PDB file of C-alpha atoms and ligand atoms in Angstrom:
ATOM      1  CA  UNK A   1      -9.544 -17.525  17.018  1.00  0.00           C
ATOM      2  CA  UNK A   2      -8.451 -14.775  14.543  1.00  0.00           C
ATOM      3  CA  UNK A   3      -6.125 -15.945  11.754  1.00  0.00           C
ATOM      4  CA  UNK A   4      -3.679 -13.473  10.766  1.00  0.00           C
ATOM      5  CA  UNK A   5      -3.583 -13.213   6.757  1.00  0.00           C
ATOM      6  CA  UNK A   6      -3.830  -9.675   5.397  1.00  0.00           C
ATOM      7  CA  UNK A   7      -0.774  -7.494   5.452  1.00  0.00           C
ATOM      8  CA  UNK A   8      -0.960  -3.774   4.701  1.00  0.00           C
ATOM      9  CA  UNK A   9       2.118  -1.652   3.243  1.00  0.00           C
ATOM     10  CA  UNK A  10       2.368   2.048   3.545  1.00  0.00           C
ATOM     11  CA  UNK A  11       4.167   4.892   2.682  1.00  0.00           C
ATOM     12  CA  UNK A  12       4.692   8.273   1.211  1.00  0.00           C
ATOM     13  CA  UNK A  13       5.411   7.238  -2.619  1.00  0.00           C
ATOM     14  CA  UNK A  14       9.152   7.256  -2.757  1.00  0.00           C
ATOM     15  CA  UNK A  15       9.474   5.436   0.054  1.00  0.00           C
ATOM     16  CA  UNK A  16      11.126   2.071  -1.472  1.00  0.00           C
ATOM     17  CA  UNK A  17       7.298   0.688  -1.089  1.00  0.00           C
ATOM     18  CA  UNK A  18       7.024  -0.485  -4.290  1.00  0.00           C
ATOM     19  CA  UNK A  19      10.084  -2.852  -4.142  1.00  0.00           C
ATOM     20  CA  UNK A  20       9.820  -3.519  -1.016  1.00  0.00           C
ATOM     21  CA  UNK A  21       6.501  -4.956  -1.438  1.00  0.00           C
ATOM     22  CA  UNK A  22       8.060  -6.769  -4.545  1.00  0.00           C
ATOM     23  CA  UNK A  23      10.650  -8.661  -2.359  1.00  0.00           C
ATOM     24  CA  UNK A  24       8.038  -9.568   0.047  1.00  0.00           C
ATOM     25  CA  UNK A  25       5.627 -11.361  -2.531  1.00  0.00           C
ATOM     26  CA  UNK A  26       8.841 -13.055  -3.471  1.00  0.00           C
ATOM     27  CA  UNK A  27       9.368 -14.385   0.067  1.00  0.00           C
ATOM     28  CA  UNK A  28       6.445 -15.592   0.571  1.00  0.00           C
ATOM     29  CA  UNK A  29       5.085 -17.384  -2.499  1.00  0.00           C
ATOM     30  CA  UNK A  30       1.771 -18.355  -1.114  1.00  0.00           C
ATOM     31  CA  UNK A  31       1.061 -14.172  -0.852  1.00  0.00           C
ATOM     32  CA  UNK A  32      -1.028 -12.501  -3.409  1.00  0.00           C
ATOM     33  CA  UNK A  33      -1.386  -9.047  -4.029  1.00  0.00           C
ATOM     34  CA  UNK A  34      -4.758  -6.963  -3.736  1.00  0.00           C
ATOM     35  CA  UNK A  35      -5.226  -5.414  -6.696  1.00  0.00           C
ATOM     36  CA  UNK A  36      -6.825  -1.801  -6.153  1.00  0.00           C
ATOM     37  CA  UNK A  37      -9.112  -0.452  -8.253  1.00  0.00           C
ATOM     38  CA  UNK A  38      -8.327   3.720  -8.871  1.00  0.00           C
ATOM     39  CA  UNK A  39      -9.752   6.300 -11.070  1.00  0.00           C
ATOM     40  CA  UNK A  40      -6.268   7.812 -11.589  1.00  0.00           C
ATOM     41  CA  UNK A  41      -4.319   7.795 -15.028  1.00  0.00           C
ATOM     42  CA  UNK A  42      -2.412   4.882 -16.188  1.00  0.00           C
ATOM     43  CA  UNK A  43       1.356   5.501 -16.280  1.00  0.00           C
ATOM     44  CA  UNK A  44       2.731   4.031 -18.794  1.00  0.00           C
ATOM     45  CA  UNK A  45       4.953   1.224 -17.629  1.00  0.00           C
ATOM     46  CA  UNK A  46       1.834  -0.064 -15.899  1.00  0.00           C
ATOM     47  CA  UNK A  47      -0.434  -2.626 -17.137  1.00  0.00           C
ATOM     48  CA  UNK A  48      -4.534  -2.792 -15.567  1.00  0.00           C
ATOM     49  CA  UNK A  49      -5.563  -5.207 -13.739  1.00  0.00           C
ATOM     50  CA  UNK A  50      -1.917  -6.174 -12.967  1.00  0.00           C
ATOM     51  CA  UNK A  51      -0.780  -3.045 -10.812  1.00  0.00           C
ATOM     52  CA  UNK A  52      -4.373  -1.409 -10.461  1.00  0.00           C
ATOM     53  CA  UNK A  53      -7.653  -1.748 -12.140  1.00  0.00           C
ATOM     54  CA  UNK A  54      -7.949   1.791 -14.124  1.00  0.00           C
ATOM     55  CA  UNK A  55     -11.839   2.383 -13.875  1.00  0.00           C
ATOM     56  CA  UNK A  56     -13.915   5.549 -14.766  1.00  0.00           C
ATOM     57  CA  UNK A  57     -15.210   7.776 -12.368  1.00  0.00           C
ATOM     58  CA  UNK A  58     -18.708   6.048 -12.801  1.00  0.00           C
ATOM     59  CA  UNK A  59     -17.849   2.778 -12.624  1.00  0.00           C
ATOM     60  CA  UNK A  60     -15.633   3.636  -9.061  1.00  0.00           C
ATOM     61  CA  UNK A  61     -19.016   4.959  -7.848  1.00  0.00           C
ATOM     62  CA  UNK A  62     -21.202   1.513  -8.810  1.00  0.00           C
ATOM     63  CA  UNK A  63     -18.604  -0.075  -6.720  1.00  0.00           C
ATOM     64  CA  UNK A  64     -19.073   1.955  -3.867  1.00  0.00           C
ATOM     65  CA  UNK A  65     -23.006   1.674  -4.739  1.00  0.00           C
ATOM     66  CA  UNK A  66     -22.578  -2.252  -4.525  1.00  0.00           C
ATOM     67  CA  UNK A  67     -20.585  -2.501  -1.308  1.00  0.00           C
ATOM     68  CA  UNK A  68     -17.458  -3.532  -3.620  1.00  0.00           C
ATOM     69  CA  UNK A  69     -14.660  -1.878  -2.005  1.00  0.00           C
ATOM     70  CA  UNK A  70     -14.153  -2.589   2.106  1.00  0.00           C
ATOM     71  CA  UNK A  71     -12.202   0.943   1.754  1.00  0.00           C
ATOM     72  CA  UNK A  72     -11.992   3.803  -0.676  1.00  0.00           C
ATOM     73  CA  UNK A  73     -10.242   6.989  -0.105  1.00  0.00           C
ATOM     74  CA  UNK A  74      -9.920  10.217  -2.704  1.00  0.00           C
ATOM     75  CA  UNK A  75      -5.663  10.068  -2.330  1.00  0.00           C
ATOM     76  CA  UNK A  76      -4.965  13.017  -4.769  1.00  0.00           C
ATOM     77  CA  UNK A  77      -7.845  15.433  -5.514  1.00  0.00           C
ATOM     78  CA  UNK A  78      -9.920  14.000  -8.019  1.00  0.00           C
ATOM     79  CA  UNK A  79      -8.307  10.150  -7.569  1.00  0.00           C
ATOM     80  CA  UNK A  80      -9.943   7.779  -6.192  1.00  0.00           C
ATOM     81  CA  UNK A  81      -8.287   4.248  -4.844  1.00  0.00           C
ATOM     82  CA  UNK A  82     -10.364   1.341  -3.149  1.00  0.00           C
ATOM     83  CA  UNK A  83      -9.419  -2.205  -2.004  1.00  0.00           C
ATOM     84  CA  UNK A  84     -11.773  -5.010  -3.858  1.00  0.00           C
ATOM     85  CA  UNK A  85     -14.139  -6.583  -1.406  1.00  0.00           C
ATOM     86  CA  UNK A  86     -13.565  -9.664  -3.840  1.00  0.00           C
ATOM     87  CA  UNK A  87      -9.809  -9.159  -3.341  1.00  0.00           C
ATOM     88  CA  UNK A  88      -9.635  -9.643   0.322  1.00  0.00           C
ATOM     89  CA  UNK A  89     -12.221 -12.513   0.626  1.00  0.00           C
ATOM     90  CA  UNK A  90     -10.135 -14.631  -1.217  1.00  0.00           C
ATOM     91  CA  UNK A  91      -7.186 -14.609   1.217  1.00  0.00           C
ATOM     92  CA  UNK A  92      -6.703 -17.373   3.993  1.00  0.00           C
ATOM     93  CA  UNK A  93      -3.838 -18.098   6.908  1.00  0.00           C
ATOM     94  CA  UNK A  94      -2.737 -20.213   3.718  1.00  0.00           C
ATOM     95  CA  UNK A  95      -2.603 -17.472   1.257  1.00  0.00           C
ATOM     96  CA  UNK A  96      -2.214 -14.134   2.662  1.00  0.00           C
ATOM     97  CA  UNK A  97      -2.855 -10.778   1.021  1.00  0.00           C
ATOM     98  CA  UNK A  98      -0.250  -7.708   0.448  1.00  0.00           C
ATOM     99  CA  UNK A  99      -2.120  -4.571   0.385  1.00  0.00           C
ATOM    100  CA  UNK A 100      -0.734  -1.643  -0.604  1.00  0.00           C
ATOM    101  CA  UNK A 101      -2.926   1.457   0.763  1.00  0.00           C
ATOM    102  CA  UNK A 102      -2.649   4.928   2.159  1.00  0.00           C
ATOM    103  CA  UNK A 103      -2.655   5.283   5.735  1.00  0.00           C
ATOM    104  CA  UNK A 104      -6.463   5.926   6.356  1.00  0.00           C
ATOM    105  CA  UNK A 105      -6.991   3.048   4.417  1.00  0.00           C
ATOM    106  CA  UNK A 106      -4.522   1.117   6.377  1.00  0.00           C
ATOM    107  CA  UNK A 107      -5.646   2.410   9.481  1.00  0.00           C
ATOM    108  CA  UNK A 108      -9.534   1.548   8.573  1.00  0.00           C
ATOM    109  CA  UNK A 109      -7.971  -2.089   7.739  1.00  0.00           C
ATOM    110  CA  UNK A 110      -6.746  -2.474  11.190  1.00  0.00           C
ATOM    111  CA  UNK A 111     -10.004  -1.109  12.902  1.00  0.00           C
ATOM    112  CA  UNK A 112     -12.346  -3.934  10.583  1.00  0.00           C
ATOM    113  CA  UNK A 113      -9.866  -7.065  10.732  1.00  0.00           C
ATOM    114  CA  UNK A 114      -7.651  -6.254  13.899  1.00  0.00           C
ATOM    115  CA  UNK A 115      -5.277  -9.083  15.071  1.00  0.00           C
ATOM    116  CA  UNK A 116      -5.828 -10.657  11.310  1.00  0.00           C
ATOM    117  CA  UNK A 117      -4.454  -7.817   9.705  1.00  0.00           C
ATOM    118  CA  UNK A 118      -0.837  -6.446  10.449  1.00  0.00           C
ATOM    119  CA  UNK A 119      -0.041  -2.731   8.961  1.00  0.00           C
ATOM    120  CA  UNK A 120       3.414  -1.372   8.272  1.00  0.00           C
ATOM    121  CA  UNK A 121       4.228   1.929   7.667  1.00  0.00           C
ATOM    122  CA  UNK A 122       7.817   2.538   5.459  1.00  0.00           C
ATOM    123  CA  UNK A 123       9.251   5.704   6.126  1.00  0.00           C
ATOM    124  CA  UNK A 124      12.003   7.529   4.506  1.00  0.00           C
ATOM    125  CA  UNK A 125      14.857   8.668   6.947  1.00  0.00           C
ATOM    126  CA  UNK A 126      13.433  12.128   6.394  1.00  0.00           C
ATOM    127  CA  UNK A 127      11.608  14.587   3.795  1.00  0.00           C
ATOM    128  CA  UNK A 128      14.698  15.815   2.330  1.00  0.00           C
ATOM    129  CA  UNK A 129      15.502  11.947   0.821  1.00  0.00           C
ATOM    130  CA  UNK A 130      12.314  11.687   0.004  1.00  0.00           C
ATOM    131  CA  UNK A 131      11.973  14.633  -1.988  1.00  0.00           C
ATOM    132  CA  UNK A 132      15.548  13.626  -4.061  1.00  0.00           C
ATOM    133  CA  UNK A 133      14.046  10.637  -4.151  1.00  0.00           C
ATOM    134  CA  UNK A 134      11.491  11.718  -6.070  1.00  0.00           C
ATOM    135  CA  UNK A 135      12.959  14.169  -8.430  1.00  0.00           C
ATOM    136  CA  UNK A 136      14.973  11.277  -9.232  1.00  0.00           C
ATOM    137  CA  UNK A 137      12.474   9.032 -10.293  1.00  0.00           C
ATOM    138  CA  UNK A 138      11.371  11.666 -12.981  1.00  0.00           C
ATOM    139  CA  UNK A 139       7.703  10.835 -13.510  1.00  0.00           C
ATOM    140  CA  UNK A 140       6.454  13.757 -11.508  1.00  0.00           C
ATOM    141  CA  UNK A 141       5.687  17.385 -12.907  1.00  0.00           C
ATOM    142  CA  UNK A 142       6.530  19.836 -10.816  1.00  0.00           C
ATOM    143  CA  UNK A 143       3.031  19.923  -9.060  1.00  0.00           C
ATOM    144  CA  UNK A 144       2.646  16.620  -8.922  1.00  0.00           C
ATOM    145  CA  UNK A 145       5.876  16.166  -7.174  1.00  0.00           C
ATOM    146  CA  UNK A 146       4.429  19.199  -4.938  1.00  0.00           C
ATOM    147  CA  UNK A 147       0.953  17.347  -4.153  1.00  0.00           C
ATOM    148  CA  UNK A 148       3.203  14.443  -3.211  1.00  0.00           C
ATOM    149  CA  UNK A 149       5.164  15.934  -0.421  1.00  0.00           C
ATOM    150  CA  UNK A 150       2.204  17.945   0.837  1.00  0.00           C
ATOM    151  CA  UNK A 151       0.671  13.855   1.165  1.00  0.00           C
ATOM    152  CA  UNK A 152       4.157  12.689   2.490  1.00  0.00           C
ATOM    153  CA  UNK A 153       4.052  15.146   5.410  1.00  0.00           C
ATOM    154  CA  UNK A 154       0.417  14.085   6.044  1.00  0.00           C
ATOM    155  CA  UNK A 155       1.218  10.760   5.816  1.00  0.00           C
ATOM    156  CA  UNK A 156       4.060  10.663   8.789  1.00  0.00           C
ATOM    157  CA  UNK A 157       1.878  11.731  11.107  1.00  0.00           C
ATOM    158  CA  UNK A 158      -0.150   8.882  11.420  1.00  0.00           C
ATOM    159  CA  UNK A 159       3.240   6.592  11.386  1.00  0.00           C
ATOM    160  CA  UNK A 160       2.295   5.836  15.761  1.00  0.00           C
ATOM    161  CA  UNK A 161      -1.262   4.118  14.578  1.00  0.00           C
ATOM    162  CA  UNK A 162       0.806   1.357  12.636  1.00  0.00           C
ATOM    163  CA  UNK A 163       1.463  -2.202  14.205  1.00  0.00           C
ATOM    164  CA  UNK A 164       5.393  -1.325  13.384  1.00  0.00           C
ATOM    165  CA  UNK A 165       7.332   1.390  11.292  1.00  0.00           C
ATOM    166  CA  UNK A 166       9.926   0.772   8.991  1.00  0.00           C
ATOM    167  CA  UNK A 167      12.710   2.927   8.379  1.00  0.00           C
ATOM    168  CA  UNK A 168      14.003   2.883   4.678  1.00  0.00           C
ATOM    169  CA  UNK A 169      17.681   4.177   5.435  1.00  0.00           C
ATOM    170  CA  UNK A 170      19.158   1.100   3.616  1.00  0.00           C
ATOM    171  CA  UNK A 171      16.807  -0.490   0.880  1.00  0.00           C
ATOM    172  CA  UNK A 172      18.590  -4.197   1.584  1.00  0.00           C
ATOM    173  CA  UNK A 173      17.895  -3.594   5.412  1.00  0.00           C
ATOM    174  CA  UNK A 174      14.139  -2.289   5.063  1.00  0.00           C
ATOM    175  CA  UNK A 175      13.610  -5.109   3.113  1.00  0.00           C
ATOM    176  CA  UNK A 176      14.841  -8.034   5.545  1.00  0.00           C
ATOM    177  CA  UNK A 177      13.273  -5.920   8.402  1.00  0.00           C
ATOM    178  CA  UNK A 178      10.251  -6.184   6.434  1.00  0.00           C
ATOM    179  CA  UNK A 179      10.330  -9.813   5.974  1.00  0.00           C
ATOM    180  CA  UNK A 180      11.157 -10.284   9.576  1.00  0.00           C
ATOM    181  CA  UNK A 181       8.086  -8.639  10.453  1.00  0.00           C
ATOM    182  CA  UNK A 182       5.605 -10.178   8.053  1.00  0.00           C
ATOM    183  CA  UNK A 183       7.288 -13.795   9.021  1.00  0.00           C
ATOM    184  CA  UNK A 184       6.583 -13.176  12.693  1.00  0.00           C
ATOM    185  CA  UNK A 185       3.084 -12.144  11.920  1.00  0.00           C
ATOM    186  CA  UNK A 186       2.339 -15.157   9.785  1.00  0.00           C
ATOM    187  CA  UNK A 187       3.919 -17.754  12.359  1.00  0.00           C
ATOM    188  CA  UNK A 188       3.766 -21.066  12.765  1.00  0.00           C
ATOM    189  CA  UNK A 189       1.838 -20.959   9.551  1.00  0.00           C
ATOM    190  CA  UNK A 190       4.257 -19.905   7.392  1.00  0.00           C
ATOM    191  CA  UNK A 191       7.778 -19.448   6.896  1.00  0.00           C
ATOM    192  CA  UNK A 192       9.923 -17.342   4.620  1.00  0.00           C
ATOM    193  CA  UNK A 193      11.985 -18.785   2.128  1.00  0.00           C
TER     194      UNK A 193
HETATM  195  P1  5GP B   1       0.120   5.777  -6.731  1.00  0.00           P
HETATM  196  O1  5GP B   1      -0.748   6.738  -7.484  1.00  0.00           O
HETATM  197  O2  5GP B   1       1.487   6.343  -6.476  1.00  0.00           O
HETATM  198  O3  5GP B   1       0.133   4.401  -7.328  1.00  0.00           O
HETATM  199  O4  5GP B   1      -0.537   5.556  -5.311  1.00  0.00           O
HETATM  200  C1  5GP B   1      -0.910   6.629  -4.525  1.00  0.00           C
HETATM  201  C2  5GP B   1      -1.315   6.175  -3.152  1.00  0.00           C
HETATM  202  O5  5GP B   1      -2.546   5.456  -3.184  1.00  0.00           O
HETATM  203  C3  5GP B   1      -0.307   5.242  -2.494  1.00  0.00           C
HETATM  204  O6  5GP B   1      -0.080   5.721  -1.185  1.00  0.00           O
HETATM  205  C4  5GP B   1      -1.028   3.935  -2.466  1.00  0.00           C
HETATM  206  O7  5GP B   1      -0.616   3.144  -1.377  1.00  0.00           O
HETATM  207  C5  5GP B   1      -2.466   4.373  -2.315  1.00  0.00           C
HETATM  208  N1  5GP B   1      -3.414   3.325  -2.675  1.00  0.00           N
HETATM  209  C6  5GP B   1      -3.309   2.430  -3.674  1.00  0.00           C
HETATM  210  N2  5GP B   1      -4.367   1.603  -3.670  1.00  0.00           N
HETATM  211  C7  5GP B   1      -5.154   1.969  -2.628  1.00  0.00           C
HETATM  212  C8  5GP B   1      -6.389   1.483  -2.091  1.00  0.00           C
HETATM  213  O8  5GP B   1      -6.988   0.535  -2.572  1.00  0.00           O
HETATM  214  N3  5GP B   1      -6.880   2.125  -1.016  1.00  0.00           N
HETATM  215  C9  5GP B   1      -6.263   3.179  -0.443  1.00  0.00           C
HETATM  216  N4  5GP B   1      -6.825   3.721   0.623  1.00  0.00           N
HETATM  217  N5  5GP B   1      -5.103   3.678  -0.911  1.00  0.00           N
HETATM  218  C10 5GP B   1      -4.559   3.078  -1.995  1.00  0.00           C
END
């Protein structure tokens, strides 16, 4: 019998992922979150090892060397992001795992763990939003902000490979419909608060 426990969040950054991933840890306080390891700059309001693990180049490589990662993908040119082999292991039906990929990654998740893993994909309403959205989050240059939409538009297409998609009109309704989801998937086993 497969044992649903890993749950993987995506979406084009700007997407409400972030809190909506948040709110989900918070309804369900047995989840953990996979920590990722990346080889891409720290911004400054986050702290390593809580939101990533900020590794060199080399060190990325000895853990693809060891069999550390069960994915890595190159996101942005030159930045590398991989989910911990260690990270995973550690989750049961009792203590699930949030993981908060790209969509290959999500999509290599569901093709290795199947019915124990359940991917969501959150989608902005459409690329216009998301592209206010993130000019008004202000931590992007100009080509930064650029490389992300170029990913964004990537990313949608492979929105009819996830279990279930997510619409972030509303960030209160995403969020429940989230919830909802993940709850379903966990049943009987666990309930949200
Ligand atoms: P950011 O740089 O904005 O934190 O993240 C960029 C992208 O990398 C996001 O879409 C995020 O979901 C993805 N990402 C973060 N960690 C991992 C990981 O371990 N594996 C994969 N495949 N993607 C990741």
């Amino acid at each position: 019998m497969t044992e649903p426990k890993i749950i993987a969040l995506t979406a084009p950054s700007g997407s409400g992922k972030t809190t909506i991933a948040r709110r989900v840890l918070a309804a369900f306080p047995e989840m953990t979150f996979s920590v990722s390891a990346t080889t891409r700059p720290r911004r400054e309001e986050e702290e390593d090892g809580v939101h990533y693990h900020f590794i060199a180049q080399d060190e990325f490589q000895a853990l693809i060397d060891d069999g550390g990662f069960i994915e890595y993908e190159e996101v942005y040119p030159g930045c590398y992001y991989g989910t911990l082999r260690a990270e995973v292991e550690r989750a049961t039906v009792a203590q699930p795992i949030l993981l908060d990929i790209d969509v290959e990654g999500a999509v290599n998740v569901k093709q290795f763990y199947g019915d124990d893993a359940l991917t969501l994909f959150i989608r902005p309403p459409s690329l216009a939003v998301l592209t206010e959205r993130l000019h008004l989050r202000e931590t992007e240059t100009e080509a930064s902000l650029r490389v992300r939409l170029d990913r964004a538009r990537h990313e949608l297409t492979y929105a009819d490979r996830f279990d279930a998609v997510v619409v972030n009109d509303n960030l209160e309704q995403a969020v429940d419909e989230t919830i909802r989801l993940v709850g379903a998937f966990l049943e009987p086993q666990m309930d949200a608060d």
